[in-house]
């Protein structure tokens, strides 16, 4: 099969770093079995159909080994699709199989090491995973019909949905015996990687001794965190761990203590392993190791203050010119703190301006605050200095 097949629209893209890419933009045929041309390297979104015009003819998709990138909505709305044969060279995958009502089984190849989201319809119950994952989202295999908006759902409903998504993901992974829950973490015993946290009742945890790598987003608290979940405050890392990947502890605002039982030089940490953590620099140099002493910062900001500053910054960057009353109402709601005072908000605004260098001004005509520099980024590294 050649790249100039009339059933496909394929775009040639020359990249100085990656060389020539051949991107599949659209399928124009009406066949049941679709064999994507060898040589295609990337598959774009909605190549077969969408919510307005779903595809009703494609039953099987065969992806050549030349493909190394598939966009999330590539196969959405293929109503008669029953089988996908993936490229054996695929390293990461995130798919939304919305509208694929006939798809009941999927086999993800051993080459895949990273899975983001794999949203599915209720009929897709059999998913077989390879043994080489080093990264997977804790809610990866959620059902589309279970999607719930945090702002629209009551607390009980939202917590139940989050827990169900986690349980569905655990159930999928557990079909392969290399994936097991050990001491509050989903662990790949083959790659010896801690994939994600499963214990949300304890604030103090210890990474299992079998683990050598803490995977990306393993203990991230940046999204899909239930209102009744317990934030992690203390973590002990055994000497068996030699690597911490990117964003492993993203947005862990309550994390106060991380103790590594090995030597500093034996632990390789990504430069952004602690991205967004209130009390840790993003490269993790604050981790207490066997041969180091804890650093005591001259400046220390409470976790509640950090969260408040983040919310205020987010509101101001929304360009709605919020005044002090607006900010107070917003923070009371998001922080669930009805006792929060206007004085505290005023002090927080002063802290943003004076300590964090925010280009904060008050517009009398709009009766609210705004940033004179819209590219401003609130950087908590300034808590500790460079």
One Martini backbone bead per residue (centre of mass of N, CA, C, O) as a GRO file, in nm:
protein
  386
    1UNK     BB    1   0.096   0.036   0.023
    2UNK     BB    2   0.055   0.375  -0.052
    3UNK     BB    3   0.067   0.718   0.018
    4UNK     BB    4  -0.120   0.775  -0.260
    5UNK     BB    5  -0.381   0.693  -0.154
    6UNK     BB    6  -0.712   0.799  -0.219
    7UNK     BB    7  -0.833   0.726   0.080
    8UNK     BB    8  -0.604   0.939   0.167
    9UNK     BB    9  -0.492   1.208   0.376
   10UNK     BB   10  -0.150   1.320   0.336
   11UNK     BB   11   0.098   1.487   0.522
   12UNK     BB   12   0.391   1.662   0.470
   13UNK     BB   13   0.650   1.699   0.730
   14UNK     BB   14   0.925   1.909   0.798
   15UNK     BB   15   1.168   1.833   1.049
   16UNK     BB   16   1.467   1.923   1.192
   17UNK     BB   17   1.457   1.698   1.424
   18UNK     BB   18   1.266   1.442   1.290
   19UNK     BB   19   1.204   1.501   1.009
   20UNK     BB   20   0.995   1.325   0.813
   21UNK     BB   21   0.641   1.355   0.817
   22UNK     BB   22   0.340   1.143   0.807
   23UNK     BB   23   0.009   1.274   0.804
   24UNK     BB   24  -0.300   1.169   0.899
   25UNK     BB   25  -0.611   1.341   0.821
   26UNK     BB   26  -0.792   1.138   0.620
   27UNK     BB   27  -1.071   0.930   0.552
   28UNK     BB   28  -1.252   0.849   0.229
   29UNK     BB   29  -1.357   0.585   0.255
   30UNK     BB   30  -1.589   0.266   0.279
   31UNK     BB   31  -1.455   0.054   0.432
   32UNK     BB   32  -1.409  -0.186   0.678
   33UNK     BB   33  -1.108  -0.247   0.621
   34UNK     BB   34  -0.830  -0.056   0.755
   35UNK     BB   35  -0.513   0.018   0.599
   36UNK     BB   36  -0.263   0.187   0.691
   37UNK     BB   37  -0.008   0.328   0.552
   38UNK     BB   38   0.303   0.278   0.500
   39UNK     BB   39   0.480   0.564   0.662
   40UNK     BB   40   0.304   0.653   0.862
   41UNK     BB   41   0.352   0.851   1.176
   42UNK     BB   42   0.066   1.011   1.200
   43UNK     BB   43  -0.252   1.051   1.381
   44UNK     BB   44  -0.525   1.227   1.368
   45UNK     BB   45  -0.809   1.364   1.439
   46UNK     BB   46  -1.095   1.248   1.306
   47UNK     BB   47  -1.049   1.059   1.036
   48UNK     BB   48  -1.353   0.922   1.024
   49UNK     BB   49  -1.509   1.096   1.260
   50UNK     BB   50  -1.790   1.246   1.435
   51UNK     BB   51  -2.061   1.379   1.602
   52UNK     BB   52  -2.196   1.458   1.325
   53UNK     BB   53  -2.016   1.225   1.146
   54UNK     BB   54  -2.030   0.919   1.182
   55UNK     BB   55  -1.893   0.608   1.147
   56UNK     BB   56  -2.053   0.309   0.960
   57UNK     BB   57  -1.804   0.105   0.828
   58UNK     BB   58  -1.579   0.065   1.020
   59UNK     BB   59  -1.424  -0.244   1.173
   60UNK     BB   60  -1.105  -0.218   1.096
   61UNK     BB   61  -0.772  -0.131   1.228
   62UNK     BB   62  -0.450  -0.095   1.068
   63UNK     BB   63  -0.133  -0.031   1.214
   64UNK     BB   64   0.164   0.059   1.140
   65UNK     BB   65   0.503   0.064   1.251
   66UNK     BB   66   0.548   0.373   1.164
   67UNK     BB   67   0.373   0.448   1.397
   68UNK     BB   68   0.421   0.698   1.689
   69UNK     BB   69   0.139   0.877   1.663
   70UNK     BB   70  -0.174   0.927   1.848
   71UNK     BB   71  -0.447   1.087   1.868
   72UNK     BB   72  -0.708   1.087   2.088
   73UNK     BB   73  -0.952   1.122   1.842
   74UNK     BB   74  -0.896   0.931   1.596
   75UNK     BB   75  -1.148   0.692   1.667
   76UNK     BB   76  -1.388   0.843   1.696
   77UNK     BB   77  -1.704   0.749   1.590
   78UNK     BB   78  -1.686   0.421   1.542
   79UNK     BB   79  -1.962   0.227   1.549
   80UNK     BB   80  -1.834  -0.060   1.401
   81UNK     BB   81  -1.594  -0.104   1.568
   82UNK     BB   82  -1.389  -0.413   1.669
   83UNK     BB   83  -1.078  -0.341   1.569
   84UNK     BB   84  -0.731  -0.287   1.687
   85UNK     BB   85  -0.408  -0.259   1.530
   86UNK     BB   86  -0.113  -0.188   1.657
   87UNK     BB   87   0.175  -0.056   1.680
   88UNK     BB   88   0.499  -0.188   1.778
   89UNK     BB   89   0.623   0.132   1.820
   90UNK     BB   90   0.453   0.221   2.050
   91UNK     BB   91   0.495   0.423   2.354
   92UNK     BB   92   0.232   0.605   2.353
   93UNK     BB   93  -0.113   0.652   2.497
   94UNK     BB   94  -0.423   0.835   2.399
   95UNK     BB   95  -0.779   0.764   2.429
   96UNK     BB   96  -1.103   0.843   2.272
   97UNK     BB   97  -1.381   0.604   2.240
   98UNK     BB   98  -1.605   0.767   2.141
   99UNK     BB   99  -1.867   0.591   1.975
  100UNK     BB  100  -1.751   0.284   2.022
  101UNK     BB  101  -1.998   0.047   2.048
  102UNK     BB  102  -1.842  -0.231   1.922
  103UNK     BB  103  -1.606  -0.219   2.120
  104UNK     BB  104  -1.469  -0.494   2.337
  105UNK     BB  105  -1.154  -0.504   2.243
  106UNK     BB  106  -0.806  -0.448   2.364
  107UNK     BB  107  -0.459  -0.440   2.249
  108UNK     BB  108  -0.170  -0.347   2.414
  109UNK     BB  109   0.141  -0.316   2.349
  110UNK     BB  110   0.461  -0.369   2.481
  111UNK     BB  111   0.583  -0.089   2.382
  112UNK     BB  112   0.413   0.042   2.590
  113UNK     BB  113   0.490   0.291   2.866
  114UNK     BB  114   0.244   0.504   2.814
  115UNK     BB  115  -0.066   0.611   2.984
  116UNK     BB  116  -0.321   0.813   2.990
  117UNK     BB  117  -0.600   0.820   2.825
  118UNK     BB  118  -0.887   0.558   2.811
  119UNK     BB  119  -1.167   0.619   2.693
  120UNK     BB  120  -1.491   0.443   2.734
  121UNK     BB  121  -1.725   0.237   2.665
  122UNK     BB  122  -1.920  -0.007   2.813
  123UNK     BB  123  -1.837  -0.241   2.603
  124UNK     BB  124  -1.536  -0.198   2.697
  125UNK     BB  125  -1.392  -0.475   2.893
  126UNK     BB  126  -1.131  -0.565   2.718
  127UNK     BB  127  -0.798  -0.505   2.846
  128UNK     BB  128  -0.465  -0.542   2.723
  129UNK     BB  129  -0.154  -0.529   2.889
  130UNK     BB  130   0.150  -0.474   2.904
  131UNK     BB  131   0.480  -0.501   3.096
  132UNK     BB  132   0.616  -0.174   3.048
  133UNK     BB  133   0.511   0.024   3.244
  134UNK     BB  134   0.590   0.377   3.378
  135UNK     BB  135   0.303   0.513   3.291
  136UNK     BB  136  -0.017   0.598   3.459
  137UNK     BB  137  -0.323   0.687   3.497
  138UNK     BB  138  -0.547   0.639   3.762
  139UNK     BB  139  -0.801   0.717   3.533
  140UNK     BB  140  -0.768   0.598   3.243
  141UNK     BB  141  -1.026   0.362   3.245
  142UNK     BB  142  -1.272   0.525   3.196
  143UNK     BB  143  -1.604   0.591   3.161
  144UNK     BB  144  -1.784   0.809   2.979
  145UNK     BB  145  -2.066   0.791   3.143
  146UNK     BB  146  -1.897   0.896   3.418
  147UNK     BB  147  -1.883   1.179   3.357
  148UNK     BB  148  -1.795   1.450   3.590
  149UNK     BB  149  -1.856   1.756   3.713
  150UNK     BB  150  -1.737   1.921   3.982
  151UNK     BB  151  -1.938   2.172   3.984
  152UNK     BB  152  -2.214   1.986   3.947
  153UNK     BB  153  -2.138   1.803   4.173
  154UNK     BB  154  -2.164   1.653   4.444
  155UNK     BB  155  -1.953   1.533   4.671
  156UNK     BB  156  -2.038   1.234   4.670
  157UNK     BB  157  -2.048   1.186   4.366
  158UNK     BB  158  -1.757   1.269   4.294
  159UNK     BB  159  -1.613   1.063   4.475
  160UNK     BB  160  -1.735   0.810   4.345
  161UNK     BB  161  -1.624   0.854   4.059
  162UNK     BB  162  -1.326   0.859   4.123
  163UNK     BB  163  -1.313   0.577   4.254
  164UNK     BB  164  -1.418   0.422   4.007
  165UNK     BB  165  -1.192   0.500   3.813
  166UNK     BB  166  -0.971   0.368   3.979
  167UNK     BB  167  -1.090   0.080   3.986
  168UNK     BB  168  -1.093   0.037   3.679
  169UNK     BB  169  -0.786   0.059   3.643
  170UNK     BB  170  -0.704  -0.166   3.836
  171UNK     BB  171  -0.860  -0.393   3.688
  172UNK     BB  172  -0.703  -0.380   3.423
  173UNK     BB  173  -0.412  -0.423   3.534
  174UNK     BB  174  -0.472  -0.694   3.704
  175UNK     BB  175  -0.472  -0.892   3.453
  176UNK     BB  176  -0.174  -0.834   3.499
  177UNK     BB  177   0.062  -0.975   3.721
  178UNK     BB  178   0.271  -0.724   3.729
  179UNK     BB  179   0.022  -0.578   3.858
  180UNK     BB  180   0.040  -0.433   4.193
  181UNK     BB  181  -0.062  -0.381   4.516
  182UNK     BB  182   0.172  -0.194   4.729
  183UNK     BB  183   0.154  -0.007   4.995
  184UNK     BB  184  -0.041   0.208   4.823
  185UNK     BB  185   0.067   0.096   4.531
  186UNK     BB  186   0.108   0.085   4.196
  187UNK     BB  187   0.297  -0.191   4.061
  188UNK     BB  188   0.567  -0.272   3.849
  189UNK     BB  189   0.750  -0.566   3.863
  190UNK     BB  190   0.913  -0.544   3.598
  191UNK     BB  191   1.009  -0.220   3.623
  192UNK     BB  192   0.999  -0.114   3.917
  193UNK     BB  193   0.727   0.077   3.933
  194UNK     BB  194   0.564   0.352   4.054
  195UNK     BB  195   0.259   0.468   3.929
  196UNK     BB  196   0.036   0.491   4.178
  197UNK     BB  197  -0.181   0.593   4.406
  198UNK     BB  198  -0.418   0.409   4.640
  199UNK     BB  199  -0.377   0.563   4.914
  200UNK     BB  200  -0.632   0.804   5.062
  201UNK     BB  201  -0.611   0.783   5.403
  202UNK     BB  202  -0.305   0.850   5.423
  203UNK     BB  203  -0.041   1.091   5.503
  204UNK     BB  204   0.156   0.836   5.540
  205UNK     BB  205   0.419   0.697   5.333
  206UNK     BB  206   0.571   0.403   5.166
  207UNK     BB  207   0.777   0.290   4.951
  208UNK     BB  208   0.833   0.012   4.810
  209UNK     BB  209   1.117  -0.199   4.803
  210UNK     BB  210   1.087  -0.286   4.491
  211UNK     BB  211   1.143  -0.003   4.409
  212UNK     BB  212   1.329   0.212   4.156
  213UNK     BB  213   1.077   0.385   4.037
  214UNK     BB  214   0.919   0.701   4.014
  215UNK     BB  215   0.666   0.796   3.846
  216UNK     BB  216   0.488   0.986   3.664
  217UNK     BB  217   0.240   1.117   3.865
  218UNK     BB  218   0.221   0.928   4.117
  219UNK     BB  219   0.157   1.192   4.341
  220UNK     BB  220  -0.039   1.365   4.207
  221UNK     BB  221  -0.256   1.673   4.300
  222UNK     BB  222  -0.381   1.834   4.031
  223UNK     BB  223  -0.611   1.605   3.987
  224UNK     BB  224  -0.863   1.411   4.070
  225UNK     BB  225  -0.942   1.514   4.374
  226UNK     BB  226  -1.098   1.429   4.638
  227UNK     BB  227  -1.263   1.576   4.907
  228UNK     BB  228  -1.183   1.302   5.096
  229UNK     BB  229  -0.902   1.306   5.049
  230UNK     BB  230  -0.571   1.250   5.151
  231UNK     BB  231  -0.308   1.425   5.198
  232UNK     BB  232   0.024   1.433   5.152
  233UNK     BB  233   0.296   1.475   5.407
  234UNK     BB  234   0.457   1.189   5.413
  235UNK     BB  235   0.768   1.039   5.275
  236UNK     BB  236   0.920   0.721   5.220
  237UNK     BB  237   1.235   0.630   5.067
  238UNK     BB  238   1.398   0.382   4.960
  239UNK     BB  239   1.715   0.271   4.851
  240UNK     BB  240   1.604   0.128   4.588
  241UNK     BB  241   1.568   0.401   4.484
  242UNK     BB  242   1.702   0.583   4.174
  243UNK     BB  243   1.425   0.723   4.054
  244UNK     BB  244   1.266   1.041   3.957
  245UNK     BB  245   1.022   1.157   3.777
  246UNK     BB  246   0.833   1.359   3.621
  247UNK     BB  247   0.585   1.493   3.822
  248UNK     BB  248   0.553   1.301   4.074
  249UNK     BB  249   0.470   1.574   4.284
  250UNK     BB  250   0.246   1.736   4.171
  251UNK     BB  251   0.084   1.961   4.373
  252UNK     BB  252   0.200   1.895   4.677
  253UNK     BB  253   0.108   2.109   4.921
  254UNK     BB  254   0.124   1.913   5.195
  255UNK     BB  255   0.413   1.847   5.159
  256UNK     BB  256   0.681   1.823   5.418
  257UNK     BB  257   0.812   1.516   5.393
  258UNK     BB  258   1.121   1.371   5.251
  259UNK     BB  259   1.267   1.044   5.282
  260UNK     BB  260   1.590   0.913   5.210
  261UNK     BB  261   1.770   0.603   5.272
  262UNK     BB  262   1.986   0.709   5.096
  263UNK     BB  263   2.205   0.850   4.883
  264UNK     BB  264   2.222   1.125   4.700
  265UNK     BB  265   2.395   1.001   4.448
  266UNK     BB  266   2.171   0.755   4.407
  267UNK     BB  267   1.966   0.991   4.323
  268UNK     BB  268   1.753   1.052   4.045
  269UNK     BB  269   1.620   1.372   3.962
  270UNK     BB  270   1.405   1.552   3.828
  271UNK     BB  271   1.381   1.897   3.772
  272UNK     BB  272   1.033   1.845   3.804
  273UNK     BB  273   0.928   1.650   4.037
  274UNK     BB  274   0.821   1.920   4.231
  275UNK     BB  275   0.605   2.057   4.080
  276UNK     BB  276   0.411   2.285   4.273
  277UNK     BB  277   0.539   2.271   4.545
  278UNK     BB  278   0.535   2.457   4.829
  279UNK     BB  279   0.800   2.305   5.007
  280UNK     BB  280   0.947   2.259   4.721
  281UNK     BB  281   1.173   2.222   4.505
  282UNK     BB  282   1.152   2.097   4.184
  283UNK     BB  283   1.438   1.921   4.216
  284UNK     BB  284   1.452   1.801   4.528
  285UNK     BB  285   1.680   1.928   4.729
  286UNK     BB  286   1.497   1.886   5.007
  287UNK     BB  287   1.563   1.609   5.038
  288UNK     BB  288   1.615   1.369   5.278
  289UNK     BB  289   1.916   1.213   5.343
  290UNK     BB  290   2.150   1.011   5.484
  291UNK     BB  291   2.388   1.250   5.403
  292UNK     BB  292   2.176   1.473   5.499
  293UNK     BB  293   2.040   1.782   5.587
  294UNK     BB  294   1.802   1.982   5.664
  295UNK     BB  295   1.664   2.261   5.536
  296UNK     BB  296   1.638   2.607   5.647
  297UNK     BB  297   1.436   2.844   5.574
  298UNK     BB  298   1.388   3.183   5.593
  299UNK     BB  299   1.135   3.117   5.423
  300UNK     BB  300   0.787   3.049   5.519
  301UNK     BB  301   0.495   2.910   5.381
  302UNK     BB  302   0.192   2.831   5.410
  303UNK     BB  303  -0.030   2.627   5.260
  304UNK     BB  304  -0.275   2.819   5.270
  305UNK     BB  305  -0.129   3.056   5.133
  306UNK     BB  306  -0.059   2.921   4.870
  307UNK     BB  307  -0.349   2.860   4.779
  308UNK     BB  308  -0.446   3.152   4.788
  309UNK     BB  309  -0.246   3.271   4.581
  310UNK     BB  310  -0.332   3.094   4.345
  311UNK     BB  311  -0.626   3.192   4.328
  312UNK     BB  312  -0.576   3.491   4.292
  313UNK     BB  313  -0.406   3.469   4.038
  314UNK     BB  314  -0.621   3.326   3.865
  315UNK     BB  315  -0.837   3.551   3.881
  316UNK     BB  316  -0.670   3.786   3.762
  317UNK     BB  317  -0.592   3.634   3.487
  318UNK     BB  318  -0.906   3.647   3.388
  319UNK     BB  319  -0.987   3.957   3.335
  320UNK     BB  320  -1.228   4.065   3.567
  321UNK     BB  321  -1.166   4.268   3.789
  322UNK     BB  322  -1.124   4.200   4.090
  323UNK     BB  323  -1.214   4.252   4.402
  324UNK     BB  324  -1.203   4.194   4.731
  325UNK     BB  325  -1.484   4.059   4.744
  326UNK     BB  326  -1.445   3.861   4.513
  327UNK     BB  327  -1.198   3.716   4.633
  328UNK     BB  328  -1.329   3.627   4.896
  329UNK     BB  329  -1.556   3.452   4.777
  330UNK     BB  330  -1.374   3.262   4.612
  331UNK     BB  331  -1.197   3.154   4.850
  332UNK     BB  332  -1.420   3.048   5.032
  333UNK     BB  333  -1.522   2.837   4.831
  334UNK     BB  334  -1.253   2.684   4.747
  335UNK     BB  335  -1.153   2.652   5.066
  336UNK     BB  336  -1.379   2.621   5.274
  337UNK     BB  337  -1.368   2.936   5.427
  338UNK     BB  338  -1.584   3.138   5.603
  339UNK     BB  339  -1.351   3.295   5.792
  340UNK     BB  340  -1.243   3.457   5.585
  341UNK     BB  341  -1.084   3.766   5.545
  342UNK     BB  342  -1.025   4.079   5.415
  343UNK     BB  343  -0.749   4.120   5.546
  344UNK     BB  344  -0.615   3.867   5.428
  345UNK     BB  345  -0.647   3.952   5.134
  346UNK     BB  346  -0.481   4.212   5.152
  347UNK     BB  347  -0.218   4.070   5.237
  348UNK     BB  348  -0.198   3.889   4.986
  349UNK     BB  349  -0.171   4.116   4.779
  350UNK     BB  350   0.087   4.232   4.901
  351UNK     BB  351   0.255   3.974   4.867
  352UNK     BB  352   0.240   3.953   4.564
  353UNK     BB  353   0.376   4.233   4.511
  354UNK     BB  354   0.634   4.232   4.720
  355UNK     BB  355   0.742   3.915   4.703
  356UNK     BB  356   0.644   3.823   4.384
  357UNK     BB  357   0.625   4.064   4.166
  358UNK     BB  358   0.347   4.159   4.103
  359UNK     BB  359   0.170   4.351   3.848
  360UNK     BB  360  -0.021   4.520   4.054
  361UNK     BB  361  -0.342   4.675   3.991
  362UNK     BB  362  -0.585   4.945   4.016
  363UNK     BB  363  -0.905   4.989   3.866
  364UNK     BB  364  -1.138   5.238   3.896
  365UNK     BB  365  -1.332   5.183   3.661
  366UNK     BB  366  -1.350   4.859   3.721
  367UNK     BB  367  -1.315   4.786   4.024
  368UNK     BB  368  -1.013   4.638   3.998
  369UNK     BB  369  -0.783   4.392   3.940
  370UNK     BB  370  -0.455   4.378   3.768
  371UNK     BB  371  -0.220   4.304   3.512
  372UNK     BB  372   0.027   4.467   3.333
  373UNK     BB  373   0.149   4.169   3.300
  374UNK     BB  374   0.026   3.887   3.129
  375UNK     BB  375   0.304   3.699   3.171
  376UNK     BB  376   0.280   3.642   3.453
  377UNK     BB  377   0.446   3.429   3.703
  378UNK     BB  378   0.394   3.229   3.970
  379UNK     BB  379   0.689   3.184   4.183
  380UNK     BB  380   0.785   2.962   4.447
  381UNK     BB  381   1.097   2.988   4.445
  382UNK     BB  382   1.103   3.265   4.612
  383UNK     BB  383   1.084   3.143   4.893
  384UNK     BB  384   1.405   3.036   4.868
  385UNK     BB  385   1.534   3.107   4.621
  386UNK     BB  386   1.812   3.015   4.415
   0.00000   0.00000   0.00000
